[in-house]
Structure formats: C-alpha cells, structure tokens
Amino acid sequence: MVTTVGMLEAYFDCRIRKRRTASAVMYEVDYESKLIALRDRINARTYQPGKSICFVVTRPRYREVFAAAFEDRIVHHWVALRLEPLFEQVFSPRTFNCRKGKGQMYGINMLRNDVIICSQNYTRDCYIMKLDLQGFFMSINKAMLARMLDAFILEYYQGDDIEDLRYLSQVLILHSPEKNCERHSPAYYWDYLPANKSLFTNGDGLGVAIGNLFAQLFANFLLNVLDWFLLKDLGYKYVGRYVDDFYIIDTDKAKLLADVPRIRELLASYDLKLSPTKFYIQHYSKGVEFTGSVVKKQRVYTCNRTVKNFVMAVRRLNAAKTVPEVEHAVSSINSYLGCLRHCNEYNARRRILQKIEPHCFKWIYIKGHYEVVALKKKYKRRTKTIQRIRDGDY
C-alpha cells in the first residue's frame, strides 16, 4: 500500500526548485489533505492522470510538449524515487542525461577525454561517428515499454509496495495525455509539425509525452539496451549517449561503418530507427558538435545555433510587453547562459546581454558577471499568487 509518508516524500521531492511556481503554491494550500486523497485513489486503483497543458516550442525547432498537472508530477516523483536507484545499478556509465552527477557537460567532457585517450593524446588517427534516432520519443511503442518495465520491476524491486509501483508505472506509460489537455499555443503551430511528431496524429499506442519526468526516465531505460549493445556486443570502449544522440569513437573507420547496419537491426527490434539525415563520421581533428557544443582538439565552444538562439531570446525580451512574456524570455535566456558559462564564453555572454534594452530593467536585473538574468521579486509568479490568496481571490 502507498503510505502517507511515501506521498510526502514524493511531494517534497517534486517541489524542489518548483516551489515558486503558481501550481506549486496552489497545491501547497492544504496539501496534506490533497496528498491523503491522492494516496487513497492510488490504493483503491482509481487514480488516473489529470488534465495536461500542451504547447509547442518553436526553438531550436518546433516540438510538442506536455506539462502534467502538479499532482501528477508528484506521482512521477513517487515512481522515480523507487526506480532510479535500480536503474543506476544497470545503466551504462556512458549515458548521462537525467542522471545525478552527470548531465550535458559531463557528456561533452567525456567525449573530449575519449578522443584524447583513443588518439593517444592526438598522436594517432581515430574517427568520431555520431548518430541520432529518428523521432525517438514519438516512436516508442508504449505497450512494449510497459512490458519491459514491468518485467524489470518484478526482477529487481524488493519493496512491499511493488504492486503499487507496477500499477502506477503502467498507468503512466499507457496514459494518453492528448485526450485530456488544454492547448496553450496557437492552433496553427501544429501545422509546422509532421504527423509523426505529435501525439495527436502519430498513431494510437505510440509516443510518450516530452516534458514529463517519467518520459526521460523510461526512455533512458529503453535505450540502455543500445548502450550495452555498443559496449559488449560490438566491443567499443569509447561511446556516449545523451537522450537519443550518441557517438562512437574508434581507430578503425571501416569497422564503424560496417557496424551501422547491426545498430539499425537492433533498433528495428524495438520499433526504432536511425535518422537518415543526422549521420556524421570524421577524423577527430575536424571536431564534432554534440549536445549544443563543438568539441575540437584545443577547445570546446558553443555552437553557432545556440548563440543565435540566445540572441533571439534577448530580442524576445526586448519585445515583451507583459510579465508572462518577460518571464518566458528570461527562462530561455538563462538556459542559454548555462551553456555559455560551461564553455567559458564570457565575451559572448557580455556582448549579447548588453543588447538588452534599458526599458527591460524595470522587470529584470543581471546577476554576477553576466551569469544569470533574474526577474525582480515583485513580478515573480509566487509573489503575485500569494498576494491573490491573501486578497481572497482564490
């Protein structure tokens, strides 16, 4: 049975770094009663995910995103708290998205070190092959993933709440958020998405919602098969994967090319495909773009597309007329600042942030040495929501 203690643990884990959001503030009002009611629905097997918010992001490309209700995110964290320790026991050390102690820059540094070791400190030839999966999240067969995860739980999980974990995992994977959602983007945005890039049109039983914690967690679980295939079956030492983007480094270019059909064959057994257009193989001296950065012999720098998108985010801030528009632009700007900080692109940060027009500083200020753009306290969503609650508007 799911316990109140377990629900509280998931709730506190869920609201880390999210406590200032409006949905978290609203849930915090009488949260004990809400969690008990949620616990009872799960134990009675009547829990079903609520209404999601669906929108389309336009950069770096058009992509459909679903944001689950705050209560459903608590359930995601309850599941993650039990599965993540088990996944860490079986995951390859060479995958680094959505894993504690790893991440984007961890992967970039691993790639750079792999090149140094494989080339014996740049004294012998080696080649980098980078591949990507075609429409990965939207191609996932939910029924197959549900079966794989259930078998994994039965084999590895030892907790008394195993049946609750199995039940919730199945509910989350098999849920179709597109059937109960609010669209928060203009309808014509979906016209820019191919049919196989949207849950509304890609076919029943296919695809998991980008934007949810469990989507990243379970997708990592699915591609763990690929990680170990590259390491054990194909015998490569220098591989790395970030979501569905992965690289292989070896001294034998012919072997790399010869193994591509074997990789395709493995992926096909899981209803997945390599992207026919995102294929790269070059000598290490040519460098390689990976997770938004370009890794070369002497340095790592931010790729031009990321810098361009950073400039566009600043322009959106300059054009913003309302606080929500400012807040959205600031979030984008800080994402790009994070990428540039890791690559020591101080001059680029300073040059681009200096393009912020003076009128914007009534809403924002710049912290540190061009490190973060922050929204002034009186404009933050949590401050405004608390004030509404005090005024009796809720």
XYZ file of C-alpha atoms in Angstrom:
394
model
C 0.000 0.000 0.000
C 1.086 3.549 -0.721
C 1.692 5.339 2.581
C 1.263 8.957 3.617
C 4.994 9.133 4.354
C 5.744 7.963 0.826
C 3.447 10.598 -0.651
C 5.009 13.335 1.475
C 8.481 12.281 0.352
C 7.396 12.462 -3.292
C 5.704 15.829 -2.759
C 8.764 17.435 -1.174
C 10.966 15.973 -3.898
C 8.611 17.285 -6.573
C 8.574 20.858 -5.345
C 12.360 21.251 -5.148
C 13.218 24.256 -7.345
C 9.500 24.447 -8.295
C 8.049 25.854 -5.087
C 7.784 29.355 -6.524
C 5.572 28.276 -9.430
C 1.865 29.066 -9.318
C 0.816 25.391 -9.487
C 3.061 24.506 -6.538
C 1.773 27.459 -4.495
C -1.836 26.463 -5.148
C -1.192 22.839 -4.201
C 0.589 23.892 -1.024
C -2.717 25.202 0.331
C -3.989 22.264 2.427
C -1.512 19.913 0.741
C -1.815 17.279 3.499
C -5.472 16.623 2.696
C -4.756 16.559 -1.025
C -1.957 14.037 -0.601
C -4.122 11.773 1.560
C -6.853 11.855 -1.089
C -4.270 11.057 -3.772
C -2.910 8.192 -1.673
C -6.396 6.748 -1.265
C -7.138 6.903 -5.001
C -3.918 5.062 -5.769
C -4.609 2.374 -3.159
C -8.167 1.989 -4.456
C -6.790 1.726 -8.024
C -8.974 4.613 -9.179
C -6.150 7.076 -9.856
C -5.967 8.480 -13.364
C -3.738 11.348 -14.520
C -5.471 14.704 -14.740
C -5.551 17.341 -17.439
C -2.229 18.295 -19.008
C -1.167 21.533 -20.618
C 0.052 21.124 -24.185
C 2.081 23.664 -26.121
C 4.551 23.859 -28.998
C 8.018 25.291 -28.544
C 9.460 26.924 -31.636
C 13.190 26.855 -30.889
C 15.519 25.304 -31.712
C 12.808 23.581 -33.725
C 9.053 23.086 -33.467
C 8.333 20.481 -30.820
C 5.223 19.426 -28.940
C 5.484 19.446 -25.136
C 3.059 18.261 -22.461
C 3.165 19.569 -18.897
C 1.406 17.330 -16.389
C -0.704 18.699 -13.552
C 1.248 19.274 -10.338
C -0.458 16.372 -8.579
C 0.514 14.012 -11.403
C 4.100 15.213 -11.139
C 4.050 14.084 -7.501
C 3.162 10.603 -8.741
C 6.011 10.788 -11.272
C 8.427 11.531 -8.434
C 6.989 8.725 -6.276
C 7.765 6.284 -9.091
C 11.176 7.844 -9.836
C 12.303 7.648 -6.200
C 11.857 3.871 -6.349
C 13.114 3.162 -9.841
C 16.106 5.489 -10.181
C 18.297 3.583 -7.665
C 17.532 0.334 -9.525
C 18.198 1.902 -12.923
C 21.577 3.162 -11.692
C 22.545 -0.449 -10.993
C 22.009 -1.486 -14.622
C 22.617 1.695 -16.623
C 25.819 2.091 -18.588
C 28.272 4.619 -17.110
C 28.349 6.162 -20.581
C 24.892 7.639 -20.679
C 24.396 10.934 -18.928
C 21.004 12.580 -19.384
C 18.690 12.850 -16.361
C 21.213 11.212 -14.054
C 22.539 12.644 -10.833
C 26.172 13.666 -11.066
C 26.117 13.604 -14.857
C 24.443 15.806 -17.462
C 25.201 17.677 -20.658
C 28.660 18.998 -19.769
C 29.622 15.651 -18.275
C 28.962 14.106 -21.682
C 30.921 16.786 -23.530
C 33.915 16.288 -21.231
C 33.646 12.515 -21.628
C 33.701 12.854 -25.419
C 36.751 15.093 -25.257
C 38.592 12.698 -22.935
C 37.636 9.738 -25.133
C 39.221 11.437 -28.132
C 42.411 12.127 -26.170
C 42.683 8.520 -24.966
C 41.712 6.879 -28.255
C 44.117 9.075 -30.247
C 46.842 8.587 -27.630
C 46.948 12.296 -26.899
C 46.451 13.273 -30.546
C 49.361 11.165 -31.836
C 47.381 8.601 -33.872
C 44.318 8.649 -36.089
C 40.840 7.989 -34.754
C 37.358 8.746 -36.014
C 34.176 10.029 -34.422
C 30.822 8.664 -35.599
C 27.736 10.452 -34.325
C 24.207 9.150 -34.877
C 20.701 10.130 -33.869
C 17.373 8.328 -33.641
C 14.502 9.375 -35.861
C 11.533 10.766 -33.928
C 12.572 8.801 -30.855
C 10.016 9.861 -28.237
C 7.134 9.702 -30.695
C 8.212 6.267 -31.970
C 8.191 4.496 -28.606
C 5.760 1.586 -28.504
C 4.030 2.156 -25.162
C 2.772 -1.410 -24.727
C 6.260 -2.824 -25.375
C 7.839 -0.349 -22.947
C 5.225 -1.193 -20.308
C 6.015 -4.912 -20.611
C 9.766 -4.316 -20.396
C 9.449 -2.120 -17.318
C 7.051 -4.488 -15.550
C 9.469 -7.384 -16.067
C 12.302 -5.208 -14.730
C 10.326 -4.293 -11.592
C 9.458 -7.938 -10.912
C 13.119 -8.905 -11.200
C 14.789 -6.078 -9.295
C 12.350 -4.360 -6.931
C 12.101 -5.726 -3.371
C 9.812 -3.197 -1.667
C 6.495 -4.007 -0.022
C 4.775 -1.557 -2.374
C 5.790 -3.439 -5.523
C 2.208 -3.852 -6.718
C 1.609 -0.106 -6.367
C 4.788 0.590 -8.336
C 3.732 -1.816 -11.080
C 0.261 -0.266 -11.227
C 1.446 3.339 -11.398
C 4.159 2.558 -13.945
C 1.587 1.012 -16.251
C -0.828 3.917 -15.787
C 1.853 6.496 -16.566
C 3.252 4.742 -19.632
C -0.103 3.837 -21.187
C -1.719 7.216 -20.459
C -2.697 9.309 -23.495
C -2.383 12.958 -22.369
C -3.509 14.242 -25.771
C -7.041 13.021 -24.957
C -7.338 15.318 -21.927
C -5.350 18.509 -22.290
C -5.514 22.251 -22.792
C -3.629 23.667 -25.748
C -1.697 26.782 -24.800
C -0.217 27.516 -28.225
C -1.932 28.856 -31.349
C -3.570 26.045 -33.314
C -1.545 26.788 -36.441
C 1.693 25.886 -34.608
C 0.744 22.227 -35.027
C 0.745 22.749 -38.799
C 4.531 23.005 -38.591
C 4.799 19.555 -37.008
C 4.952 16.436 -39.206
C 2.237 13.882 -38.407
C 4.768 11.600 -36.693
C 5.947 14.410 -34.392
C 2.690 14.912 -32.496
C 0.802 12.622 -30.127
C -2.401 13.850 -31.757
C -1.506 12.351 -35.141
C 1.315 9.806 -34.809
C -0.952 6.817 -34.135
C -2.555 5.049 -31.175
C -0.191 3.372 -28.760
C 2.873 5.274 -29.955
C 4.847 8.015 -28.262
C 5.452 9.343 -24.769
C 4.901 12.950 -23.779
C 8.016 15.105 -23.993
C 8.185 17.288 -20.904
C 7.357 14.752 -18.200
C 9.934 13.305 -15.796
C 8.873 9.728 -16.430
C 9.305 10.176 -20.196
C 13.019 10.906 -19.758
C 13.415 8.202 -17.117
C 11.687 5.429 -19.077
C 13.275 6.460 -22.377
C 16.694 6.107 -20.739
C 15.640 2.676 -19.553
C 14.643 1.656 -23.074
C 17.884 2.847 -24.700
C 20.002 1.141 -22.056
C 19.752 -1.840 -24.394
C 21.550 0.161 -27.085
C 24.268 1.325 -24.667
C 25.258 -2.196 -23.668
C 24.990 -3.456 -27.253
C 27.631 -0.930 -28.320
C 29.879 -1.730 -25.367
C 29.567 -5.511 -25.121
C 28.311 -6.889 -28.426
C 30.185 -4.522 -30.744
C 33.119 -4.145 -28.385
C 33.572 -0.374 -28.439
C 35.251 1.333 -25.489
C 34.560 4.951 -26.352
C 30.834 5.567 -26.655
C 28.428 8.059 -25.097
C 24.749 8.880 -25.272
C 22.638 11.882 -24.363
C 18.929 11.032 -24.840
C 18.795 9.723 -28.439
C 22.021 11.366 -29.608
C 25.070 9.105 -29.353
C 28.665 8.835 -30.530
C 31.237 6.092 -31.096
C 34.995 6.722 -31.336
C 37.411 4.178 -32.798
C 40.667 3.957 -34.740
C 39.060 1.756 -37.420
C 36.812 3.786 -39.718
C 35.808 0.732 -41.754
C 34.583 -1.083 -38.630
C 32.486 1.919 -37.625
C 30.747 1.979 -40.995
C 30.316 -1.792 -41.088
C 28.569 -1.810 -37.695
C 25.885 0.717 -38.662
C 23.605 -1.997 -40.172
C 23.909 -4.017 -36.953
C 22.854 -0.977 -34.938
C 19.897 -0.467 -37.267
C 18.908 -4.112 -36.827
C 18.925 -3.852 -33.039
C 16.853 -0.660 -33.068
C 14.348 -2.159 -35.508
C 13.606 -4.928 -32.985
C 12.349 -2.137 -30.676
C 10.442 -0.304 -33.444
C 13.090 2.434 -33.569
C 15.124 3.849 -36.471
C 18.306 5.800 -37.041
C 17.816 9.219 -38.546
C 18.790 9.070 -42.243
C 19.954 12.706 -42.230
C 21.760 13.016 -38.881
C 24.825 10.933 -39.586
C 28.389 12.159 -39.074
C 31.762 10.453 -39.301
C 35.024 12.388 -39.408
C 38.611 12.395 -38.233
C 38.841 13.784 -34.702
C 40.764 16.828 -35.962
C 37.605 18.045 -37.724
C 35.763 18.327 -34.414
C 32.199 17.290 -33.674
C 29.039 19.010 -32.494
C 27.447 17.319 -29.504
C 24.635 18.491 -27.215
C 24.929 22.123 -28.247
C 28.721 22.433 -28.134
C 31.512 21.872 -30.627
C 34.381 19.727 -29.351
C 37.711 20.333 -31.077
C 41.314 19.490 -30.302
C 42.195 22.687 -28.498
C 38.893 23.841 -27.038
C 35.175 23.405 -26.572
C 32.919 26.203 -27.725
C 29.191 26.819 -28.034
C 27.779 26.002 -31.451
C 26.512 28.828 -33.657
C 22.906 27.682 -33.446
C 22.901 28.009 -29.663
C 24.427 31.501 -29.833
C 21.879 32.531 -32.467
C 19.009 31.251 -30.320
C 20.451 33.150 -27.354
C 20.334 36.358 -29.391
C 16.736 35.614 -30.401
C 15.779 35.098 -26.731
C 17.198 38.548 -25.893
C 15.207 40.035 -28.760
C 12.044 38.414 -27.392
C 12.776 40.017 -24.027
C 13.192 43.419 -25.704
C 9.850 42.980 -27.475
C 7.988 41.710 -24.380
C 5.008 43.775 -23.245
C 3.687 41.700 -20.328
C 5.223 39.993 -17.304
C 4.442 36.441 -18.606
C 6.247 37.296 -21.841
C 9.209 38.631 -19.854
C 9.231 35.542 -17.645
C 9.227 33.237 -20.666
C 12.074 35.156 -22.332
C 14.128 35.191 -19.125
C 13.786 31.402 -18.779
C 15.109 30.945 -22.313
C 17.962 33.394 -21.763
C 19.094 31.619 -18.597
C 19.088 28.259 -20.370
C 21.489 29.590 -22.981
C 23.580 31.359 -20.338
C 24.080 27.984 -18.659
C 25.503 26.546 -21.885
C 27.814 29.508 -22.423
C 29.053 29.559 -18.818
C 30.235 25.968 -19.093
C 32.180 26.796 -22.256
C 33.753 29.907 -20.707
C 32.138 32.162 -23.300
C 32.309 35.272 -21.117
C 32.754 37.697 -24.014
C 29.764 36.266 -25.857
C 27.607 36.487 -22.710
C 28.587 40.095 -22.118
C 28.198 41.123 -25.761
C 24.730 39.621 -26.130
C 23.338 40.655 -22.731
C 24.406 44.224 -23.450
C 21.803 44.159 -26.233
C 19.034 44.170 -23.595
C 17.214 47.462 -23.972
C 17.031 49.851 -20.969
C 13.246 49.615 -20.532
C 13.570 45.881 -19.699
C 15.385 46.633 -16.461
C 12.143 47.684 -14.801
C 11.392 43.925 -14.780
C 14.796 42.250 -14.592
C 18.366 42.609 -13.389
C 21.625 40.803 -14.257
C 23.365 38.849 -11.512
C 27.096 38.322 -11.196
C 29.408 38.628 -14.169
C 26.719 38.234 -16.814
C 25.815 34.858 -15.315
C 22.043 34.983 -14.741
C 19.130 37.223 -15.694
C 16.665 37.416 -12.790
C 13.085 38.646 -12.584
C 12.535 41.268 -9.878
C 10.782 39.894 -6.830
C 7.552 41.866 -7.161
C 6.958 40.371 -10.612
C 7.577 36.746 -9.664
C 4.626 34.412 -10.045
C 4.816 33.086 -6.483
C 4.730 36.624 -5.051
C 1.684 37.504 -7.124
C -0.125 34.246 -6.295
C 0.455 34.646 -2.557
C -0.890 38.179 -2.763
C -4.010 36.919 -4.533
C -4.546 34.301 -1.841
C -4.222 36.986 0.845
C -6.689 39.171 -1.033
C -9.178 36.289 -1.164
C -9.155 35.935 -4.956
C -8.697 32.123 -4.671
